[in-house]
GROMACS .gro file of C-alpha atoms in nm:
model
  392
    1MET     CA    1   3.996   0.211   5.438
    2LYS     CA    2   4.210   0.525   5.442
    3SER     CA    3   4.052   0.842   5.313
    4LYS     CA    4   4.331   0.885   5.058
    5THR     CA    5   4.269   0.539   4.916
    6PHE     CA    6   3.894   0.604   4.906
    7LEU     CA    7   3.943   0.926   4.713
    8ILE     CA    8   4.169   0.750   4.460
    9LEU     CA    9   3.907   0.478   4.406
   10LEU     CA   10   3.637   0.739   4.370
   11VAL     CA   11   3.834   0.920   4.099
   12ILE     CA   12   3.897   0.590   3.915
   13CYS     CA   13   3.525   0.508   3.920
   14ALA     CA   14   3.440   0.852   3.783
   15VAL     CA   15   3.693   0.811   3.501
   16LEU     CA   16   3.560   0.464   3.412
   17ALA     CA   17   3.201   0.591   3.415
   18GLY     CA   18   3.294   0.877   3.184
   19ALA     CA   19   3.482   0.645   2.951
   20SER     CA   20   3.195   0.400   2.929
   21TRP     CA   21   2.952   0.683   2.855
   22PHE     CA   22   3.183   0.810   2.582
   23VAL     CA   23   3.198   0.463   2.424
   24LEU     CA   24   2.825   0.401   2.442
   25GLU     CA   25   2.712   0.748   2.332
   26PRO     CA   26   2.819   0.908   2.002
   27GLY     CA   27   2.871   1.260   2.136
   28ARG     CA   28   3.018   1.418   2.445
   29GLU     CA   29   2.790   1.714   2.491
   30LYS     CA   30   2.439   1.655   2.613
   31THR     CA   31   2.180   1.923   2.557
   32ASP     CA   32   1.872   1.918   2.777
   33THR     CA   33   1.604   2.018   2.529
   34GLY     CA   34   1.305   1.888   2.723
   35SER     CA   35   1.008   1.806   2.504
   36GLY     CA   36   1.086   2.062   2.235
   37ARG     CA   37   1.005   1.975   1.875
   38LEU     CA   38   1.279   1.983   1.616
   39LEU     CA   39   1.056   2.111   1.334
   40ALA     CA   40   0.792   2.289   1.538
   41ASP     CA   41   0.747   2.561   1.274
   42LEU     CA   42   0.708   2.322   0.981
   43PRO     CA   43   0.426   2.458   0.758
   44VAL     CA   44   0.271   2.120   0.676
   45ASN     CA   45  -0.019   2.262   0.474
   46ASP     CA   46   0.218   2.454   0.247
   47THR     CA   47   0.401   2.139   0.137
   48LEU     CA   48   0.361   2.072  -0.236
   49ARG     CA   49   0.654   1.842  -0.301
   50ILE     CA   50   0.860   1.588  -0.107
   51ASP     CA   51   1.200   1.467  -0.227
   52ILE     CA   52   1.331   1.149  -0.065
   53ALA     CA   53   1.689   1.058  -0.159
   54GLY     CA   54   1.880   0.748  -0.053
   55SER     CA   55   2.205   0.587  -0.157
   56GLY     CA   56   2.152   0.503  -0.524
   57SER     CA   57   1.776   0.567  -0.525
   58GLY     CA   58   1.524   0.846  -0.489
   59VAL     CA   59   1.159   0.938  -0.524
   60VAL     CA   60   0.966   1.260  -0.581
   61LEU     CA   61   0.612   1.302  -0.445
   62GLU     CA   62   0.412   1.592  -0.584
   63LYS     CA   63   0.073   1.745  -0.519
   64SER     CA   64  -0.111   1.760  -0.850
   65ASP     CA   65  -0.471   1.883  -0.877
   66ALA     CA   66  -0.528   1.821  -0.505
   67VAL     CA   67  -0.399   1.464  -0.543
   68TRP     CA   68  -0.054   1.346  -0.437
   69VAL     CA   69   0.126   1.148  -0.706
   70VAL     CA   70   0.455   0.966  -0.749
   71LYS     CA   71   0.640   1.158  -1.019
   72ASP     CA   72   0.880   0.869  -1.083
   73LYS     CA   73   0.585   0.636  -1.148
   74PHE     CA   74   0.428   0.827  -1.437
   75GLY     CA   75   0.217   1.043  -1.205
   76TYR     CA   76   0.037   0.748  -1.045
   77PRO     CA   77  -0.141   0.828  -0.713
   78ALA     CA   78   0.074   0.809  -0.402
   79ASP     CA   79  -0.008   0.620  -0.084
   80PHE     CA   80  -0.164   0.919   0.089
   81GLN     CA   81  -0.180   0.756   0.432
   82LYS     CA   82   0.189   0.667   0.422
   83LEU     CA   83   0.279   1.015   0.298
   84THR     CA   84   0.071   1.177   0.572
   85ASP     CA   85   0.231   0.959   0.838
   86LEU     CA   86   0.576   1.073   0.724
   87VAL     CA   87   0.494   1.444   0.731
   88VAL     CA   88   0.322   1.419   1.070
   89LYS     CA   89   0.620   1.232   1.211
   90LEU     CA   90   0.854   1.504   1.092
   91ARG     CA   91   0.632   1.776   1.234
   92ASP     CA   92   0.605   1.606   1.574
   93LEU     CA   93   0.972   1.511   1.618
   94LYS     CA   94   1.058   1.558   1.986
   95ILE     CA   95   1.421   1.610   2.078
   96ASP     CA   96   1.563   1.379   2.341
   97ARG     CA   97   1.912   1.526   2.330
   98ALA     CA   98   2.163   1.683   2.092
   99PHE     CA   99   2.538   1.676   2.045
  100PRO     CA  100   2.790   1.813   1.795
  101ALA     CA  101   2.870   1.605   1.489
  102SER     CA  102   3.217   1.482   1.401
  103GLU     CA  103   3.351   1.310   1.090
  104ASP     CA  104   3.344   0.974   1.267
  105ILE     CA  105   2.990   1.026   1.397
  106LEU     CA  106   2.856   1.122   1.054
  107ASP     CA  107   2.985   0.796   0.910
  108ARG     CA  108   2.896   0.578   1.208
  109LEU     CA  109   2.537   0.705   1.230
  110SER     CA  110   2.479   0.731   0.853
  111LEU     CA  111   2.419   1.105   0.870
  112ARG     CA  112   2.601   1.217   0.560
  113ALA     CA  113   2.398   1.319   0.259
  114PRO     CA  114   2.335   1.017   0.033
  115ASP     CA  115   2.563   1.154  -0.240
  116ALA     CA  116   2.835   1.282  -0.006
  117PRO     CA  117   3.174   1.104   0.005
  118ALA     CA  118   3.258   0.916   0.323
  119LYS     CA  119   3.560   0.976   0.539
  120ASN     CA  120   3.542   0.617   0.657
  121ALA     CA  121   3.417   0.398   0.374
  122ALA     CA  122   3.398   0.092   0.599
  123LEU     CA  123   3.130   0.259   0.815
  124HIS     CA  124   2.951   0.483   0.569
  125THR     CA  125   2.615   0.367   0.439
  126GLY     CA  126   2.465   0.708   0.367
  127GLY     CA  127   2.157   0.861   0.521
  128THR     CA  128   1.814   0.926   0.376
  129ARG     CA  129   1.750   1.290   0.294
  130ILE     CA  130   1.397   1.429   0.308
  131THR     CA  131   1.328   1.770   0.160
  132LEU     CA  132   0.985   1.928   0.187
  133LYS     CA  133   0.918   2.206  -0.062
  134GLY     CA  134   0.652   2.470  -0.104
  135ARG     CA  135   0.562   2.704  -0.387
  136ASP     CA  136   0.832   2.774  -0.645
  137GLY     CA  137   1.036   2.487  -0.500
  138LYS     CA  138   1.112   2.679  -0.181
  139PRO     CA  139   1.256   2.438   0.082
  140LEU     CA  140   1.041   2.419   0.394
  141SER     CA  141   1.249   2.153   0.565
  142ASP     CA  142   1.565   1.961   0.478
  143ILE     CA  143   1.670   1.682   0.711
  144ILE     CA  144   1.889   1.371   0.698
  145ILE     CA  145   1.763   1.056   0.867
  146GLY     CA  146   2.038   0.833   1.003
  147LYS     CA  147   2.040   0.510   1.197
  148ALA     CA  148   1.782   0.409   1.454
  149ARG     CA  149   1.890   0.438   1.816
  150GLU     CA  150   1.923   0.100   1.983
  151THR     CA  151   1.816   0.059   2.345
  152ASP     CA  152   1.780  -0.233   2.583
  153ALA     CA  153   1.410  -0.244   2.495
  154GLY     CA  154   1.476  -0.234   2.119
  155ARG     CA  155   1.472   0.067   1.893
  156GLY     CA  156   1.415   0.392   2.072
  157GLY     CA  157   1.403   0.673   1.819
  158ASN     CA  158   1.639   0.794   1.549
  159PHE     CA  159   1.953   0.995   1.491
  160VAL     CA  160   1.879   1.288   1.258
  161MET     CA  161   2.054   1.603   1.143
  162PRO     CA  162   1.917   1.906   0.960
  163ALA     CA  163   2.103   1.946   0.631
  164GLY     CA  164   2.367   2.216   0.649
  165GLU     CA  165   2.394   2.200   1.028
  166ASN     CA  166   2.656   2.034   1.246
  167THR     CA  167   2.435   1.914   1.529
  168VAL     CA  168   2.302   1.561   1.568
  169TYR     CA  169   1.964   1.517   1.733
  170VAL     CA  170   1.822   1.210   1.899
  171VAL     CA  171   1.446   1.218   1.835
  172ASP     CA  172   1.159   1.008   1.962
  173GLN     CA  173   1.032   0.887   1.622
  174GLU     CA  174   1.180   0.592   1.435
  175PHE     CA  175   1.200   0.574   1.053
  176SER     CA  176   1.272   0.211   0.967
  177PHE     CA  177   0.975   0.222   0.724
  178LEU     CA  178   1.139   0.494   0.518
  179LYS     CA  179   1.245   0.386   0.168
  180ALA     CA  180   1.365   0.594  -0.126
  181ASP     CA  181   1.225   0.348  -0.384
  182PRO     CA  182   0.935   0.490  -0.592
  183GLU     CA  183   0.761   0.152  -0.587
  184GLU     CA  184   0.725   0.181  -0.209
  185TRP     CA  185   0.518   0.500  -0.235
  186ILE     CA  186   0.244   0.415  -0.485
  187GLU     CA  187  -0.112   0.346  -0.372
  188LYS     CA  188  -0.120  -0.033  -0.391
  189GLN     CA  189  -0.477  -0.115  -0.300
  190VAL     CA  190  -0.670  -0.076  -0.624
  191LEU     CA  191  -0.996  -0.254  -0.535
  192ASP     CA  192  -1.169  -0.393  -0.230
  193ILE     CA  193  -1.491  -0.567  -0.333
  194PRO     CA  194  -1.652  -0.796  -0.072
  195PRO     CA  195  -1.732  -1.131  -0.236
  196GLU     CA  196  -2.096  -1.117  -0.128
  197MET     CA  197  -2.140  -0.811  -0.351
  198VAL     CA  198  -2.044  -1.010  -0.663
  199ALA     CA  199  -2.350  -1.137  -0.851
  200ARG     CA  200  -2.164  -1.320  -1.127
  201VAL     CA  201  -1.826  -1.371  -1.290
  202ASP     CA  202  -1.791  -1.436  -1.662
  203ARG     CA  203  -1.468  -1.574  -1.803
  204ILE     CA  204  -1.456  -1.373  -2.125
  205ASP     CA  205  -1.337  -1.523  -2.449
  206VAL     CA  206  -1.159  -1.233  -2.620
  207LYS     CA  207  -1.199  -1.406  -2.956
  208GLY     CA  208  -1.565  -1.501  -2.916
  209LYS     CA  209  -1.890  -1.363  -2.781
  210ALA     CA  210  -2.010  -1.626  -2.535
  211PRO     CA  211  -1.829  -1.656  -2.198
  212LEU     CA  212  -1.622  -1.970  -2.149
  213TYR     CA  213  -1.791  -2.018  -1.813
  214THR     CA  214  -2.007  -1.831  -1.562
  215VAL     CA  215  -2.005  -1.843  -1.183
  216ARG     CA  216  -2.299  -1.672  -1.017
  217ARG     CA  217  -2.448  -1.596  -0.678
  218PRO     CA  218  -2.832  -1.617  -0.680
  219ALA     CA  219  -2.857  -1.366  -0.392
  220LYS     CA  220  -2.619  -1.187  -0.158
  221GLU     CA  221  -2.683  -1.429   0.126
  222LYS     CA  222  -2.652  -1.741  -0.092
  223PRO     CA  223  -2.339  -1.934  -0.194
  224ALA     CA  224  -2.195  -1.897  -0.542
  225GLU     CA  225  -2.235  -2.177  -0.793
  226MET     CA  226  -2.126  -2.261  -1.146
  227ALA     CA  227  -2.385  -2.213  -1.418
  228ASP     CA  228  -2.450  -2.504  -1.654
  229ALA     CA  229  -2.214  -2.738  -1.472
  230PRO     CA  230  -2.214  -3.088  -1.628
  231LYS     CA  231  -2.420  -3.331  -1.422
  232ASP     CA  232  -2.145  -3.590  -1.430
  233GLN     CA  233  -1.888  -3.344  -1.282
  234THR     CA  234  -1.842  -3.238  -0.920
  235VAL     CA  235  -1.773  -2.867  -0.877
  236LEU     CA  236  -1.517  -2.779  -0.610
  237PRO     CA  237  -1.665  -2.503  -0.387
  238ALA     CA  238  -1.316  -2.391  -0.283
  239LYS     CA  239  -1.233  -2.305  -0.645
  240VAL     CA  240  -1.560  -2.114  -0.687
  241ASN     CA  241  -1.498  -1.917  -0.368
  242ARG     CA  242  -1.140  -1.844  -0.469
  243LEU     CA  243  -1.260  -1.680  -0.788
  244MET     CA  244  -1.536  -1.482  -0.613
  245ASP     CA  245  -1.290  -1.356  -0.348
  246ALA     CA  246  -1.032  -1.230  -0.599
  247LEU     CA  247  -1.129  -0.861  -0.581
  248ALA     CA  248  -1.128  -0.837  -0.201
  249ALA     CA  249  -0.834  -0.626  -0.076
  250PHE     CA  250  -0.690  -0.636  -0.429
  251GLN     CA  251  -0.338  -0.495  -0.424
  252ILE     CA  252  -0.079  -0.439  -0.692
  253ASP     CA  253   0.299  -0.461  -0.668
  254ASP     CA  254   0.391  -0.190  -0.916
  255VAL     CA  255   0.278   0.038  -1.198
  256ILE     CA  256   0.418  -0.015  -1.548
  257ASP     CA  257   0.477   0.253  -1.808
  258PRO     CA  258   0.132   0.301  -1.971
  259GLY     CA  259   0.307   0.327  -2.307
  260THR     CA  260   0.439  -0.030  -2.292
  261PRO     CA  261   0.330  -0.204  -2.616
  262ALA     CA  262   0.077  -0.487  -2.604
  263GLU     CA  263   0.325  -0.718  -2.780
  264LYS     CA  264   0.535  -0.704  -2.465
  265THR     CA  265   0.262  -0.717  -2.200
  266GLY     CA  266   0.042  -0.974  -2.374
  267LEU     CA  267  -0.266  -0.774  -2.271
  268GLY     CA  268  -0.541  -0.829  -2.522
  269ASP     CA  269  -0.452  -1.190  -2.584
  270GLY     CA  270  -0.474  -1.321  -2.227
  271PRO     CA  271  -0.779  -1.423  -2.023
  272CYS     CA  272  -1.029  -1.161  -1.905
  273PHE     CA  273  -1.285  -1.177  -1.624
  274ALA     CA  274  -1.598  -0.964  -1.584
  275TYR     CA  275  -1.718  -0.922  -1.226
  276ALA     CA  276  -2.079  -0.797  -1.220
  277LEU     CA  277  -2.198  -0.663  -0.885
  278PHE     CA  278  -2.557  -0.662  -0.765
  279ASP     CA  279  -2.574  -0.283  -0.811
  280GLY     CA  280  -2.482  -0.304  -1.181
  281THR     CA  281  -2.114  -0.213  -1.152
  282VAL     CA  282  -1.894  -0.433  -1.371
  283TYR     CA  283  -1.519  -0.472  -1.313
  284THR     CA  284  -1.325  -0.624  -1.601
  285LEU     CA  285  -0.972  -0.749  -1.536
  286CYS     CA  286  -0.742  -0.885  -1.805
  287LEU     CA  287  -0.419  -1.076  -1.748
  288GLY     CA  288  -0.111  -1.061  -1.965
  289ASN     CA  289   0.239  -1.208  -1.973
  290THR     CA  290   0.486  -1.250  -1.693
  291VAL     CA  291   0.650  -0.916  -1.616
  292GLU     CA  292   0.982  -0.887  -1.796
  293GLY     CA  293   1.267  -0.940  -1.551
  294ASN     CA  294   1.034  -1.044  -1.267
  295PRO     CA  295   0.884  -1.393  -1.300
  296ASP     CA  296   0.686  -1.351  -0.978
  297ARG     CA  297   0.467  -1.079  -1.132
  298THR     CA  298   0.203  -1.064  -1.407
  299TYR     CA  299   0.082  -0.775  -1.622
  300LEU     CA  300  -0.280  -0.671  -1.561
  301LYS     CA  301  -0.526  -0.406  -1.679
  302ALA     CA  302  -0.861  -0.321  -1.525
  303SER     CA  303  -1.164  -0.116  -1.624
  304VAL     CA  304  -1.500  -0.033  -1.469
  305GLY     CA  305  -1.838  -0.009  -1.639
  306PHE     CA  306  -2.204  -0.012  -1.548
  307THR     CA  307  -2.494  -0.224  -1.668
  308PRO     CA  308  -2.834  -0.166  -1.506
  309PRO     CA  309  -2.908  -0.479  -1.301
  310PRO     CA  310  -3.213  -0.689  -1.394
  311PRO     CA  311  -3.521  -0.667  -1.172
  312ALA     CA  312  -3.512  -0.886  -0.863
  313GLY     CA  313  -3.637  -1.235  -0.936
  314ASP     CA  314  -3.814  -1.504  -0.742
  315GLU     CA  315  -3.600  -1.447  -0.434
  316ALA     CA  316  -3.760  -1.104  -0.373
  317SER     CA  317  -4.112  -1.235  -0.425
  318ALA     CA  318  -4.055  -1.538  -0.204
  319ALA     CA  319  -3.955  -1.307   0.078
  320GLY     CA  320  -4.277  -1.111   0.042
  321LYS     CA  321  -4.098  -0.806  -0.097
  322ALA     CA  322  -4.144  -0.627  -0.426
  323ALA     CA  323  -3.867  -0.615  -0.680
  324PRO     CA  324  -3.764  -0.265  -0.793
  325GLY     CA  325  -4.046  -0.108  -1.001
  326GLU     CA  326  -4.296  -0.386  -0.921
  327ALA     CA  327  -4.615  -0.387  -0.712
  328PRO     CA  328  -4.603  -0.581  -0.385
  329PRO     CA  329  -4.705  -0.947  -0.426
  330ALA     CA  330  -5.046  -1.061  -0.308
  331GLY     CA  331  -5.061  -1.108   0.066
  332ALA     CA  332  -4.763  -0.885   0.132
  333ASP     CA  333  -4.783  -0.617   0.400
  334LYS     CA  334  -4.829  -0.289   0.211
  335THR     CA  335  -4.792  -0.067   0.515
  336GLN     CA  336  -4.466   0.112   0.583
  337PRO     CA  337  -4.355   0.243   0.923
  338LYS     CA  338  -4.367   0.621   0.944
  339THR     CA  339  -4.050   0.806   1.023
  340ASP     CA  340  -3.942   1.168   1.041
  341ALA     CA  341  -3.589   1.081   0.933
  342ALA     CA  342  -3.477   1.200   0.591
  343PRO     CA  343  -3.431   0.921   0.336
  344GLU     CA  344  -3.077   0.794   0.319
  345LYS     CA  345  -2.891   0.915   0.013
  346THR     CA  346  -2.717   0.648  -0.187
  347GLU     CA  347  -2.429   0.688  -0.431
  348ASP     CA  348  -2.519   0.676  -0.798
  349PRO     CA  349  -2.349   0.350  -0.907
  350ALA     CA  350  -2.328   0.456  -1.272
  351ARG     CA  351  -2.146   0.779  -1.186
  352ALA     CA  352  -1.927   0.604  -0.930
  353ALA     CA  353  -1.829   0.342  -1.189
  354ALA     CA  354  -1.733   0.613  -1.440
  355GLU     CA  355  -1.517   0.790  -1.180
  356ARG     CA  356  -1.340   0.467  -1.081
  357ASN     CA  357  -1.282   0.381  -1.444
  358GLN     CA  358  -1.102   0.714  -1.495
  359LYS     CA  359  -0.873   0.631  -1.204
  360ILE     CA  360  -0.770   0.276  -1.295
  361SER     CA  361  -0.829   0.211  -1.666
  362PRO     CA  362  -0.529   0.415  -1.798
  363TRP     CA  363  -0.277   0.207  -1.604
  364ILE     CA  364  -0.087  -0.115  -1.657
  365PHE     CA  365  -0.028  -0.293  -1.328
  366ALA     CA  366   0.210  -0.560  -1.211
  367VAL     CA  367   0.039  -0.800  -0.972
  368PRO     CA  368   0.183  -1.091  -0.773
  369LYS     CA  369   0.171  -1.418  -0.962
  370TRP     CA  370  -0.022  -1.582  -0.678
  371LYS     CA  371  -0.290  -1.314  -0.716
  372ALA     CA  372  -0.307  -1.370  -1.093
  373ASP     CA  373  -0.344  -1.743  -1.027
  374GLN     CA  374  -0.655  -1.668  -0.820
  375PHE     CA  375  -0.836  -1.603  -1.148
  376ILE     CA  376  -0.917  -1.948  -1.285
  377SER     CA  377  -0.888  -1.950  -1.663
  378GLU     CA  378  -1.018  -2.292  -1.758
  379LYS     CA  379  -1.360  -2.430  -1.671
  380ALA     CA  380  -1.218  -2.779  -1.625
  381ASP     CA  381  -1.014  -2.656  -1.327
  382PHE     CA  382  -1.333  -2.618  -1.120
  383PHE     CA  383  -1.415  -2.988  -1.127
  384GLU     CA  384  -1.301  -3.261  -0.901
  385VAL     CA  385  -1.060  -3.498  -1.071
  386PRO     CA  386  -1.171  -3.859  -1.012
  387GLU     CA  387  -0.912  -4.094  -0.872
  388PRO     CA  388  -0.798  -4.361  -1.115
  389GLU     CA  389  -0.952  -4.701  -1.058
  390LYS     CA  390  -0.728  -4.955  -0.896
  391ASN     CA  391  -0.692  -5.294  -1.056
  392ASP     CA  392  -0.721  -5.594  -0.821
   0.00000   0.00000   0.00000
């Protein structure tokens, strides 16, 4: 091959390589920023408010009395872990590269402010703007999150741009979890009571005094059973366990305006369930109507009380142990091993119940319908339905 021909081919290859890079990458200038952080000077501990704005939606998170709350959800507590993850991600953003923005790039990478008009309406979807504020509403950081960067191995970071600047940064963190809907930022796990801690469940009759039925667990290590079950009926253990498990990892979908009238929610007329724990804590949950406009959700209210538990019964004596406040049974070993360790401090269940009640009793929750169905209203639903007899 002649040298002239080789040089021509070499130039063509260089042009094609440059063109392909231009097509695949959104900017022409590459800045080698190493492992520098975009918001290295972000004063995380000074943050008192976070505004998250998206196209047509937004949420405000505020620090109130040392507790983060969702302002748009009546001051209900925010998901602190999710909030912390967001702030830490912003603080630790490492720059992969940077390039100047253009009108086309802003639309194509969704880096315009959510309320800004698009130059190319076919491409524009709007970014998500995150503003961290300190005392007196002073902005500490203001950044627009655009599209995730796609790589051969999947998503590989995000395109972001500080508000008011004209430089796009490719950062190592990815923000697909980020939503500007207030419902996404509330603390959704309300309770998490292991079923073995539940001593009994009473289905309360709001119009009467006696419970409609009682399911109880004789001891923590024993299975739950229905009290006073008819001898001619077979109790389904799966139904009993379903009821006892209802408070484990108990999550809500949303928080409803606490001022919503009872005529609308149906709370006060629906079924209620009292879960008494072995330590004397009592959780009472009441169901209401289907949430207006959302048939897959049910209104619910919860409260927490305390009733001193009765002394341990025959189970403690049978094991050769004394019930609280009683002398050891005859024949029991009265000696105790000596130890220099300080006695373990236990939480006062009465005080803990009062504190939990302050946190959850003021609220009206919306829970998934399948979770509401876990509470079995009618006693007859616990029994096996006999198959109809077949005629020969």
